[in-house]
Tab-separated table of C-alpha atoms in Angstrom:
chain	number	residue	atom	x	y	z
D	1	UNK	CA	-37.922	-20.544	-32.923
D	2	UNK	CA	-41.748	-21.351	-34.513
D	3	UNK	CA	-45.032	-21.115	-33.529
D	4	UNK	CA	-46.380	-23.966	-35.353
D	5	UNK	CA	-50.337	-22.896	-35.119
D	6	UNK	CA	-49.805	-19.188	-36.704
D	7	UNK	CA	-47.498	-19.641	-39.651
D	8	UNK	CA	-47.607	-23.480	-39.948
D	9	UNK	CA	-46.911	-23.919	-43.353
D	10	UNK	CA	-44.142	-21.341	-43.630
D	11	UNK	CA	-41.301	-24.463	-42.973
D	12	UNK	CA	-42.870	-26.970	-45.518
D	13	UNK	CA	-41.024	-27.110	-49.021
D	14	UNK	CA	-42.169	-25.815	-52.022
D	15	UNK	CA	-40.995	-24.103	-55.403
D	16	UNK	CA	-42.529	-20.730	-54.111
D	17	UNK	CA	-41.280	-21.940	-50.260
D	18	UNK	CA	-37.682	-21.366	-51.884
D	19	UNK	CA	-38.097	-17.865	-53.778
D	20	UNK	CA	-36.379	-15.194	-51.915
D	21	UNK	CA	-38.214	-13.644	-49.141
D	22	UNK	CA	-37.457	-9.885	-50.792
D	23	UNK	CA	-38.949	-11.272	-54.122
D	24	UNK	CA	-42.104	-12.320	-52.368
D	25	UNK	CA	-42.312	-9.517	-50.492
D	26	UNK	CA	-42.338	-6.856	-53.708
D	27	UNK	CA	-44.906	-9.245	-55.871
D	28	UNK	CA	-47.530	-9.251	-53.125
D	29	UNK	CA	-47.263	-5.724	-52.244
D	30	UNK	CA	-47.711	-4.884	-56.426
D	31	UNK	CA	-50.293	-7.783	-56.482
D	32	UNK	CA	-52.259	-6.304	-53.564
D	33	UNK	CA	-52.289	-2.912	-55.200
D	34	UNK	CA	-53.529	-4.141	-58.145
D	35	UNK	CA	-56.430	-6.316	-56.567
D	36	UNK	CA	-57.355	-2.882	-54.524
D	37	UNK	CA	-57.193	-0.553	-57.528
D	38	UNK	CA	-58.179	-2.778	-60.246
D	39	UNK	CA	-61.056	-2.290	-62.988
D	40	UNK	CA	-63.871	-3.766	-61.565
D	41	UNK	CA	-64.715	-6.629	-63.751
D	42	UNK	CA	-65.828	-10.112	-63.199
D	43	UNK	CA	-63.235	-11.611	-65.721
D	44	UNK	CA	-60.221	-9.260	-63.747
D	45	UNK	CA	-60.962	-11.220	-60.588
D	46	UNK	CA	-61.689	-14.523	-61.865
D	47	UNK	CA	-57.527	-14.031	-63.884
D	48	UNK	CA	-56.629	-13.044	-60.082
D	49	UNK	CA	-58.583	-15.610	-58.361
D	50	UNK	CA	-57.301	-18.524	-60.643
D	51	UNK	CA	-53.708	-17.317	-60.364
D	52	UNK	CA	-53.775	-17.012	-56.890
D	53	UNK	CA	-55.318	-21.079	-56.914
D	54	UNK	CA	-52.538	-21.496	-59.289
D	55	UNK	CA	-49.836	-19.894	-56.668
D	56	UNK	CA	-51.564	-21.937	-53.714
D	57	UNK	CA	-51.379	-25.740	-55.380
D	58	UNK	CA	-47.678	-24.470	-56.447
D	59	UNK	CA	-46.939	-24.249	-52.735
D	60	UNK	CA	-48.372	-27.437	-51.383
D	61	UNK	CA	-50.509	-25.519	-48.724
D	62	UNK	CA	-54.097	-27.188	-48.393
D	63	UNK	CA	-56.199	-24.803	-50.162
D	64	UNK	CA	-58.942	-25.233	-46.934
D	65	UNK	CA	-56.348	-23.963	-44.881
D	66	UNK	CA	-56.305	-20.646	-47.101
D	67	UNK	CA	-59.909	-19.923	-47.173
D	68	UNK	CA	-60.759	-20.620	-43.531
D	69	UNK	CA	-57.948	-18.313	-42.380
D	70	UNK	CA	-59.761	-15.995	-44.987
D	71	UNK	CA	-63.272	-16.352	-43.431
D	72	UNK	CA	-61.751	-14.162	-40.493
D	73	UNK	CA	-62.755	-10.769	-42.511
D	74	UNK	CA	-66.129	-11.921	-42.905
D	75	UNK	CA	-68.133	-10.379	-40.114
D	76	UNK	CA	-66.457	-6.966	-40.490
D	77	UNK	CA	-67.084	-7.137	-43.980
D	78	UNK	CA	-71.386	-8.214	-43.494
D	79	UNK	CA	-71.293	-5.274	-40.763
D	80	UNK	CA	-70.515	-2.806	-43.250
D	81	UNK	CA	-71.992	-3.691	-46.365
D	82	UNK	CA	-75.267	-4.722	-44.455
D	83	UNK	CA	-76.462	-1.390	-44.978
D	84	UNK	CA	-75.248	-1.119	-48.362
D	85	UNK	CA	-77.971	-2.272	-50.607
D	86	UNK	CA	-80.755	0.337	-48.820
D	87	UNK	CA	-78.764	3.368	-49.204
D	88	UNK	CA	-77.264	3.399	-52.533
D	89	UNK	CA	-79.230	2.556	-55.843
D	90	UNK	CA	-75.940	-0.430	-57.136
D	91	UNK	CA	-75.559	-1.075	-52.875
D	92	UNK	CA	-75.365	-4.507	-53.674
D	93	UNK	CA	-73.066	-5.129	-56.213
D	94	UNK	CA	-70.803	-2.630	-54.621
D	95	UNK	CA	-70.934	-5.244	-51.425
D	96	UNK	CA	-69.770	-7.899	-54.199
D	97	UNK	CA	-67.146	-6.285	-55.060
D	98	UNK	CA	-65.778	-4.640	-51.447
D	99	UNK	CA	-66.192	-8.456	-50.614
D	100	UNK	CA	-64.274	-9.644	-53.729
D	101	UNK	CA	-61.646	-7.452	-53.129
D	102	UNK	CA	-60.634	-7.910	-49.805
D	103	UNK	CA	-60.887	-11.708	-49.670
D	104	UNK	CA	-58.447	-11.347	-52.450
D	105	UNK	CA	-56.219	-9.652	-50.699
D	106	UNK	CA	-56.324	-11.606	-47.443
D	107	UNK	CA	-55.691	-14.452	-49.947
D	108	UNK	CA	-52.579	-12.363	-50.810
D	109	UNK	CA	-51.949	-12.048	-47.132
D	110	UNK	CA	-52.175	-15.741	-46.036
D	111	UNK	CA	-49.817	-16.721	-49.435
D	112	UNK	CA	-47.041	-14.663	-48.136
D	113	UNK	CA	-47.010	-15.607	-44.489
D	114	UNK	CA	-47.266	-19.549	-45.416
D	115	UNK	CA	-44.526	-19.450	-47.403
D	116	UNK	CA	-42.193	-17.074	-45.563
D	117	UNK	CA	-40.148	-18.129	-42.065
D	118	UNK	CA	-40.474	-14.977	-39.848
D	119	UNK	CA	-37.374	-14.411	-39.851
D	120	UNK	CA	-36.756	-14.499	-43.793
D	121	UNK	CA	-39.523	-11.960	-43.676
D	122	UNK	CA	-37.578	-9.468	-41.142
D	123	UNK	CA	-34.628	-9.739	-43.391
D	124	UNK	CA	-36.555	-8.622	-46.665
D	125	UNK	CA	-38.134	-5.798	-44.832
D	126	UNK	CA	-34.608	-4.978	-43.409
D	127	UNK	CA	-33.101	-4.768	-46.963
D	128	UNK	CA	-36.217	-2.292	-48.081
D	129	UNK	CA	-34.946	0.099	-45.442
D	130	UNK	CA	-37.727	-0.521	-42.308
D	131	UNK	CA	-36.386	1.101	-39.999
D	132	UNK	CA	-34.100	-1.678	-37.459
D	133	UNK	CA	-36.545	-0.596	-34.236
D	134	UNK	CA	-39.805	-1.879	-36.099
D	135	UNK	CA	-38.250	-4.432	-37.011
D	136	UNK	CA	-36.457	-5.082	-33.497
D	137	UNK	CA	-40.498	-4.372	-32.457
D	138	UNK	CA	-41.778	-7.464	-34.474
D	139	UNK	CA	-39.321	-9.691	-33.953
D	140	UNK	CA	-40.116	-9.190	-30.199
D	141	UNK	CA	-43.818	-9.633	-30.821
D	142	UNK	CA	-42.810	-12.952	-32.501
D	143	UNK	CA	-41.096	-14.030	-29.884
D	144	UNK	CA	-42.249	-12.706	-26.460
D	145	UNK	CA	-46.052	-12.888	-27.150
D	146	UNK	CA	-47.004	-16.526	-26.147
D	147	UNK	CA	-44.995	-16.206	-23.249
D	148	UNK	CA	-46.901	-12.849	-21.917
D	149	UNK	CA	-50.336	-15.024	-23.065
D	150	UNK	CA	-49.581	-17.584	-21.318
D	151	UNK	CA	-48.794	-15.661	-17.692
D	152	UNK	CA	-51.849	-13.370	-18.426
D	153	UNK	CA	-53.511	-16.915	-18.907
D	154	UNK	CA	-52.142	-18.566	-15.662
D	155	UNK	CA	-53.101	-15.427	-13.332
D	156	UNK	CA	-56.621	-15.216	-14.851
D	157	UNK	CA	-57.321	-18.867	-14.081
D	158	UNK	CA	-55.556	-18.022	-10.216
D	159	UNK	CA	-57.942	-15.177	-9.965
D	160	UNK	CA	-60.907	-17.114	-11.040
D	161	UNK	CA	-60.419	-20.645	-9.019
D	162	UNK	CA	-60.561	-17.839	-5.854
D	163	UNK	CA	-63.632	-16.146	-6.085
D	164	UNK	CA	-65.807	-16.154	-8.982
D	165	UNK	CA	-66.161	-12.055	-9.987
D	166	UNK	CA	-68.928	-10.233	-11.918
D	167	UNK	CA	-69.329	-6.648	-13.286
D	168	UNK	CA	-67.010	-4.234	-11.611
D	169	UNK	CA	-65.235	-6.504	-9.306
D	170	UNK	CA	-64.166	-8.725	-12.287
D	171	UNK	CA	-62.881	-5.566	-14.071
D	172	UNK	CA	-60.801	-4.416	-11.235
D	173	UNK	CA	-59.192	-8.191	-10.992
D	174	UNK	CA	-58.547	-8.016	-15.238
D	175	UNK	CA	-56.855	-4.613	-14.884
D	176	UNK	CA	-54.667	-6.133	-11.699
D	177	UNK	CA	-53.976	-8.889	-14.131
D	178	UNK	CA	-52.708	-6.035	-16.644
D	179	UNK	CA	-50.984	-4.154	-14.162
D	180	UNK	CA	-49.149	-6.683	-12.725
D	181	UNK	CA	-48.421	-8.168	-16.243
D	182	UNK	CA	-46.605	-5.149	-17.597
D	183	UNK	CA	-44.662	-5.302	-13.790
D	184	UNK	CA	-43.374	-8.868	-15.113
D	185	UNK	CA	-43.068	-7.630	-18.458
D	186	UNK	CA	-40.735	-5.338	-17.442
D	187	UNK	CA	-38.590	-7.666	-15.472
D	188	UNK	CA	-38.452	-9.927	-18.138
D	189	UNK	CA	-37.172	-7.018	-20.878
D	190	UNK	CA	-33.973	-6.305	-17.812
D	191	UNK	CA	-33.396	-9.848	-17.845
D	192	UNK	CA	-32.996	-10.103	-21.815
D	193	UNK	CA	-31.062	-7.179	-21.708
D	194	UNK	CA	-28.217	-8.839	-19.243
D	195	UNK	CA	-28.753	-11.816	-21.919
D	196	UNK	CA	-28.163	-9.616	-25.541
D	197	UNK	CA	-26.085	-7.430	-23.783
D	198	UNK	CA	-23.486	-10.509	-22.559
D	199	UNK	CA	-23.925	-11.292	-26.801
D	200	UNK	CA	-22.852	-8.400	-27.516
D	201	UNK	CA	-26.138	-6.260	-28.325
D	202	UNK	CA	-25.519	-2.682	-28.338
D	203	UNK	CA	-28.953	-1.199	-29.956
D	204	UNK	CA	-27.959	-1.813	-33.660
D	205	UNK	CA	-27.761	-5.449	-34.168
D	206	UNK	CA	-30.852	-7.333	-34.619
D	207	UNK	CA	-29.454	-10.540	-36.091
D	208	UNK	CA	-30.619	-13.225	-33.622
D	209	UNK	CA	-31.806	-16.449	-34.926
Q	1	UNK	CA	-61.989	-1.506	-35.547
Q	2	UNK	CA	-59.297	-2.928	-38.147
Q	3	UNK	CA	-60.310	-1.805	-41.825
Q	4	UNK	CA	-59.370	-4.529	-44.300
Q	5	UNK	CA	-57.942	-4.438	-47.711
Q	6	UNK	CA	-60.217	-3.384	-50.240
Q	7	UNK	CA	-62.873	-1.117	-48.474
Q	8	UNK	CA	-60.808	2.288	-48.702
Q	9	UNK	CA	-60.731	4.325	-51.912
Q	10	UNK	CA	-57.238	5.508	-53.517
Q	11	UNK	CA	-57.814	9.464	-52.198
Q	12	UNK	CA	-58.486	8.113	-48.469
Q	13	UNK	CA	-55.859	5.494	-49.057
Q	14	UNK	CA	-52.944	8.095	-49.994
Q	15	UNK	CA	-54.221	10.287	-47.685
Q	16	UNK	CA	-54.281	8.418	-44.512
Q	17	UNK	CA	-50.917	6.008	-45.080
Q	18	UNK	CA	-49.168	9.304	-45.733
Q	19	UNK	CA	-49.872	10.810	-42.396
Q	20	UNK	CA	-49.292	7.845	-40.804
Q	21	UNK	CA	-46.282	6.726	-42.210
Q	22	UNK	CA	-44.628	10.168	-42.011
Q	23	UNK	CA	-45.846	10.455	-38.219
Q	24	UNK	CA	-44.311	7.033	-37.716
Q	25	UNK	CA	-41.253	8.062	-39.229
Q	26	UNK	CA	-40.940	11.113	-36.904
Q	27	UNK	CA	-41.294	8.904	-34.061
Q	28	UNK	CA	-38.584	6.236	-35.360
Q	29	UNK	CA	-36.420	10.012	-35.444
Q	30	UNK	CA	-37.236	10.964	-32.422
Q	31	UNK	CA	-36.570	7.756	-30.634
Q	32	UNK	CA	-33.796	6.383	-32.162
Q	33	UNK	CA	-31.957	10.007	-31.117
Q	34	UNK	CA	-29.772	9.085	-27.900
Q	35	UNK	CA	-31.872	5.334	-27.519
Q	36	UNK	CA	-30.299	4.102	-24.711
Q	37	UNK	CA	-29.728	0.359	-25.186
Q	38	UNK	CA	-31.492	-1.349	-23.013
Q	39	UNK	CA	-34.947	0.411	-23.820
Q	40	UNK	CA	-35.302	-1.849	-27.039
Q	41	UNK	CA	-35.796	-4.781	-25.341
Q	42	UNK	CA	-38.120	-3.031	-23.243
Q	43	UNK	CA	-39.723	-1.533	-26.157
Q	44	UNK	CA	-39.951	-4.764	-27.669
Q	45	UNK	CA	-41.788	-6.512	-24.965
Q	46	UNK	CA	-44.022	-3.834	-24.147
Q	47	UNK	CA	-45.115	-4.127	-27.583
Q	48	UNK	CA	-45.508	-7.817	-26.947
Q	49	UNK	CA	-47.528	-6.634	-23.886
Q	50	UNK	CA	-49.745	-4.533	-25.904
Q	51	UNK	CA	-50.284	-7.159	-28.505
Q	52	UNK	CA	-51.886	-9.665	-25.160
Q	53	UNK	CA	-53.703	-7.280	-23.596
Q	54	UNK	CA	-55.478	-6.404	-27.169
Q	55	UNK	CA	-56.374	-10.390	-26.955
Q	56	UNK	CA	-58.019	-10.232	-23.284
Q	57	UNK	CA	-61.749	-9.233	-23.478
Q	58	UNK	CA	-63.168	-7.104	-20.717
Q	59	UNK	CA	-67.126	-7.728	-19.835
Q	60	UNK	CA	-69.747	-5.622	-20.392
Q	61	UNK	CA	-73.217	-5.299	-19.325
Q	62	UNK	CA	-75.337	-7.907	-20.810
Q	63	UNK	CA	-72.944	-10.426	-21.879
Q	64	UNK	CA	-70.785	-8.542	-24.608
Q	65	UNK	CA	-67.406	-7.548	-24.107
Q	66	UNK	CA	-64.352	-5.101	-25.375
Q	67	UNK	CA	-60.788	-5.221	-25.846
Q	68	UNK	CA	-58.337	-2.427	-24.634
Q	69	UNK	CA	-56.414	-0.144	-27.265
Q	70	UNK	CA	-53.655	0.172	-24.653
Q	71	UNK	CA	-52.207	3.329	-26.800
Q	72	UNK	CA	-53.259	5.992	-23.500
Q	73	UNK	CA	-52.187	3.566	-21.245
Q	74	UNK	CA	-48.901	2.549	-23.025
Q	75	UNK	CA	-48.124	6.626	-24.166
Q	76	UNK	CA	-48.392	7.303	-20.426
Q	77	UNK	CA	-45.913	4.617	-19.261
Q	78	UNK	CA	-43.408	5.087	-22.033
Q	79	UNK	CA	-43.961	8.158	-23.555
Q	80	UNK	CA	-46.162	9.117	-26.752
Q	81	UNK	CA	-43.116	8.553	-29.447
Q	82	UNK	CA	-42.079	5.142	-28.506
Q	83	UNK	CA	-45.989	4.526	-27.807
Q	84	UNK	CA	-46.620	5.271	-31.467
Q	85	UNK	CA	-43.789	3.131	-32.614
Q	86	UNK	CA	-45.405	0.133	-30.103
Q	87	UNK	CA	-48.934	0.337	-31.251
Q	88	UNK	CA	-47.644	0.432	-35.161
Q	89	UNK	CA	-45.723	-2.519	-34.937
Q	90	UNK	CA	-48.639	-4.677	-32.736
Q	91	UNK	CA	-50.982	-3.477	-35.984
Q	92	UNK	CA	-48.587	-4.364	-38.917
Q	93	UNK	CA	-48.009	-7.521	-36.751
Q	94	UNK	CA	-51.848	-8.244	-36.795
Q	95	UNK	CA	-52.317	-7.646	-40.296
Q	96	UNK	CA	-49.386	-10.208	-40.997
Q	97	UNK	CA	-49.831	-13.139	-39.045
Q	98	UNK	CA	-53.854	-13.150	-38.160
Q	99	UNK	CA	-55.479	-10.808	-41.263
Q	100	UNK	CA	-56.490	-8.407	-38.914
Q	101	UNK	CA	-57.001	-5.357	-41.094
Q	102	UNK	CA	-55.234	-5.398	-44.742
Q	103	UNK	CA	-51.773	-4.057	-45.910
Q	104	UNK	CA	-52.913	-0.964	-47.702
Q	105	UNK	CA	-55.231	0.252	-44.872
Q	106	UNK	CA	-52.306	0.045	-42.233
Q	107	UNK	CA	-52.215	3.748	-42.670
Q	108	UNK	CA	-56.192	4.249	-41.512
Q	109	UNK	CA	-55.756	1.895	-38.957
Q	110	UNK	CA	-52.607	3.530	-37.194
Q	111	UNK	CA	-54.073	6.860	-37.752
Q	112	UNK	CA	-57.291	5.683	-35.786
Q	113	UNK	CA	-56.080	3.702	-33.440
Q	114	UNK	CA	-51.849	4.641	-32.846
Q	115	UNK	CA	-51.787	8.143	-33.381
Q	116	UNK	CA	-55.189	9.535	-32.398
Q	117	UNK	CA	-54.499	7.483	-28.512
Q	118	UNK	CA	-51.005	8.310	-28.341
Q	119	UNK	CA	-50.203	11.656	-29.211
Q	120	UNK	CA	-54.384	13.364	-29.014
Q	121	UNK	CA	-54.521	11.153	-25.753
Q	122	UNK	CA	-51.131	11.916	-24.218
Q	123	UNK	CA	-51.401	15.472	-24.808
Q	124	UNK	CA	-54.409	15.779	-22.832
Q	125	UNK	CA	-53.335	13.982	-20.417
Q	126	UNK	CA	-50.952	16.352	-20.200
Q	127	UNK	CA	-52.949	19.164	-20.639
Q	128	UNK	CA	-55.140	17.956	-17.686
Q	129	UNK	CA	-51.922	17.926	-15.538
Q	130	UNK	CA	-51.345	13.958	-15.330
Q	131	UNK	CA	-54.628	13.545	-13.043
Q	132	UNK	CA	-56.403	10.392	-12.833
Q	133	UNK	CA	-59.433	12.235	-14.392
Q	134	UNK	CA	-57.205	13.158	-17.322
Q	135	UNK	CA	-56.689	9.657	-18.196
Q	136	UNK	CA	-60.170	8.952	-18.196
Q	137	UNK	CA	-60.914	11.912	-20.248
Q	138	UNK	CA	-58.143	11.277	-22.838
Q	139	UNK	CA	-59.389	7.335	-22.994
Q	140	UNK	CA	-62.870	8.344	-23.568
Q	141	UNK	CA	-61.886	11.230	-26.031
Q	142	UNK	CA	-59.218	8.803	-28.154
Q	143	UNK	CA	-61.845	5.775	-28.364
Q	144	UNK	CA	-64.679	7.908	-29.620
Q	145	UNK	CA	-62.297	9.673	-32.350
Q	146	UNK	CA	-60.653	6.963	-33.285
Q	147	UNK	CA	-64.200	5.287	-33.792
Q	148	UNK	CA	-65.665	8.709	-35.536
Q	149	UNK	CA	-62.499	8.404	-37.880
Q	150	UNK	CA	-63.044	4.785	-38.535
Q	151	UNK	CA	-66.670	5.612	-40.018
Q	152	UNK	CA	-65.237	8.943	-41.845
Q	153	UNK	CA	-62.753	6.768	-43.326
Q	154	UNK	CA	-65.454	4.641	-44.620
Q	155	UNK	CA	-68.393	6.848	-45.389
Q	156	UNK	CA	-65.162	9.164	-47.740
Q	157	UNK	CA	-65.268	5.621	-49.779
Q	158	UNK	CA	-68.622	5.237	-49.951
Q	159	UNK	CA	-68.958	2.002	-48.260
Q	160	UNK	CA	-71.171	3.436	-45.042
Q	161	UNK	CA	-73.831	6.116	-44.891
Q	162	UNK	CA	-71.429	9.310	-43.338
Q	163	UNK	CA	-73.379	10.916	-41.139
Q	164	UNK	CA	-75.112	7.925	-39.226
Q	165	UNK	CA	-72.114	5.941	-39.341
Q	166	UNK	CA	-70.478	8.846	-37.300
Q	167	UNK	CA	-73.178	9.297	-34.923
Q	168	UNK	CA	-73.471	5.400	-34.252
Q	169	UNK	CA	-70.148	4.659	-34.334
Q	170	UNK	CA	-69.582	7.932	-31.673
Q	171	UNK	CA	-71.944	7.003	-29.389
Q	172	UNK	CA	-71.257	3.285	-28.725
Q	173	UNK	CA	-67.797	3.909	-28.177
Q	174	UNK	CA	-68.312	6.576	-25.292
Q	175	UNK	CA	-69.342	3.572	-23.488
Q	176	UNK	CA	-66.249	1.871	-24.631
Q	177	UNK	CA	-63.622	4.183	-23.832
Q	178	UNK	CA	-65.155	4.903	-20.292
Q	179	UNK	CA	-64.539	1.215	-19.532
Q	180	UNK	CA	-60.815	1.269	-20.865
Q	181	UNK	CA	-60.630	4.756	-19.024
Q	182	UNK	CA	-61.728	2.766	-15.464
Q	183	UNK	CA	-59.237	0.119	-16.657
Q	184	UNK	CA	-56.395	2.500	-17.226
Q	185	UNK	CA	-56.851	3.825	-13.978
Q	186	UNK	CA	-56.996	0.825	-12.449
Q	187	UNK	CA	-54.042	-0.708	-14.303
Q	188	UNK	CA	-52.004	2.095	-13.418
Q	189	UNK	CA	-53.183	2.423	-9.797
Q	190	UNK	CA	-51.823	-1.195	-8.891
Q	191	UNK	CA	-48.367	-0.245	-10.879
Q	192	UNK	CA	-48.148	2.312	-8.707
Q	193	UNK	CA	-48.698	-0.022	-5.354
Q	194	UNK	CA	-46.272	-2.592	-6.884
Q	195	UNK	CA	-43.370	-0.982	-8.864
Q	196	UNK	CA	-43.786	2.922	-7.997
Q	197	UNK	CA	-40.810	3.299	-9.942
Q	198	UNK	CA	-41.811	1.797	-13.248
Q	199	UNK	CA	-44.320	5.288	-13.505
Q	200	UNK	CA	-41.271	6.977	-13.521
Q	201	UNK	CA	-39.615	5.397	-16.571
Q	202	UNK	CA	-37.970	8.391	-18.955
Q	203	UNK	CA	-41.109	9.397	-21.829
Q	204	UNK	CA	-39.945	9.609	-25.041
């Protein structure tokens, strides 16, 4: 199963597409350390930043595609370093760098999951040890979490072509909305039960692709 | 408030993903001890659950709006344990797919918002004998700590000035938690006219 629109590029091929998934795993984890606890130098990011260009035109993905997803850390990031520059005598090169290093990282971030299937990803975290019920967790997320959008979607727009709510009123219909959701959640996880359970599920497994 | 990559230093780092990780492990213990089968899959979607109702925005006065944390609300359905375990995996499942908070910081996040709302949260709701007045207490009190460790987090690294980062931080999310406390009480109120029984599921 995909979900084209969240990790798109993740069936394309590439030379880094075909490295194992426990490989890719281990480099961006030391790679992420690195860009976190590195000397803080202009020439040490401009070696990361031009290997990490070199990593991205190695794996076909369009490089826009990387730095838009990227631009999602950019309001947390101005909210906190706003204040930087009045408090601290170097506030503002210490904001270039915080910035620096977590785009970096999200770059990091965005490599992996573009050139990883899901599931190849569950598998390398299953052979570092992850515990099976995390991994049993996100491979439920993965799967499950459209659906659930989608219902909480389709009883939002029921509530609103009745009445149209404000304030309070529109807070109690929400919560219903979240009540009743985790009602049909529930339902759902009995149903998939009777369905891994005629498969042959008994709480260990989690092989199911 | 999902910290990203890069904005922690190494001592908060350590400090934080090692009493997260080791209260995560705990949990895993704790649940996976006599797991009855078919709670995974119910496990498993509730975390899906949790993930959506982080997505839906509640209003607030003049035009802004919130998400839920859902960890009060999902510790007193399921039980703090598995709650922990739920949260965790909706935040490692953030900062994978969308970027929302880094790799490193997973530990500051789950502390702030996992293990501060489901274990601080449950236990006084507990403490305040399962009332509806507990819930609202422990969402209030779990939204403004996991808010004043968010800016501790930050002001140890340097990154925001401490103490005003506390108090500002603090004070907008009293407002916050009260309206995922009214939420809570509301979500739970219509479980209770619907399913009855699903309040009743075993707590791990």
């Amino acid at each position: 199963m995909k979900h084209s629109f969240i990790d798109k590029y993740s069936y394309i091929e590439s030379p880094i597409h075909k490295l194992p998934a426990l490989f890719k795993i281990i480099f961006s984890f030391i790679f992420l350390i690195y860009v976190v606890l590195l000397k803080e130098a202009w020439w040490n990011y401009l070696i990361i930043f031009s290997l990490l260009l070199f990593f991205i035109f190695l794996s076909h993905i369009p490089p826009l595609f990387v730095f838009k997803r990227a631009g999602v850390i950019l309001p947390f990031v101005l909210l906190v370093t706003i204040f930087l520059p009045f408090f601290k005598e170097d506030g503002l090169k210490m904001a270039i760098i915080t910035f620096t290093k977590s785009f970096l990282s999200i770059i990091i971030l965005i490599l992996l999951i573009s050139t990883t299937k899901f599931s190849d990803l569950i598998s390398g975290l299953s052979k570092l040890r992850v515990p099976n019920i995390i991994l049993m967790m996100l491979s439920f997320i993965y799967r499950y979490f459209f659906v659930l959008i989608d219902e909480a979607e389709r009883m939002e727009r029921a509530a609103r072509l009745r009445s149209n709510q404000e304030g309070s009123k529109l807070l109690k219909t929400l919560s219903n909305i979240v009540g009743i959701l985790f009602i049909r959640s529930y339902e759902k996880s009995e149903r998939i039960y009777n369905a891994m359970f005629l498969r042959g599920f008994d709480g260990e497994k989690n092989e199911c692709n | 408030m999902h910290i990203p990559d890069g904005f922690l230093n190494t001592e908060t780092l350590i400090l934080t993903d090692v009493i997260s990780f080791a209260s995560l492990y705990l949990s895993v213990k704790k649940v996976n001890k006599n797991i009855k089968p078919e709670r995974i899959p119910l496990m498993g979607i509730s975390a899906a659950f949790v993930f959506v109702v982080q997505l839906l925005s509640f209003p607030v006065v003049g035009g802004t709006s919130v998400h839920l944390l859902g960890a009060v609300l999902i510790s007193i359905l399921l039980g703090p344990f598995s709650g922990l375990i739920i949260i965790a995996s909706s935040l490692i499942l953030q900062a994978i797919l969308f970027q929302h908070g880094g790799i490193l910081t997973l530990g500051a996040n789950i502390l702030n918002m996992g293990i501060i709302g489901c274990f601080l949260g449950f236990l006084i709701y507990k403490i305040l004998r399962n009332t509806p007045i507990g819930v609202f207490i422990a969402c209030i009190f779990s939204a403004v700590l996991a808010a004043i460790f968010c800016a501790i987090e930050l002001g140890l690294s340097g990154k925001v000035p401490l103490k005003l980062a506390v108090v500002s931080m603090g004070g907008t999310h009293i407002i916050i938690g009260g309206i995922e406390g009214i939420a809570t009480l509301f979500i739970l109120s219509i479980i209770k006219k619907v399913r009855p029984d699903l309040l009743e599921l075993e707590k791990i």
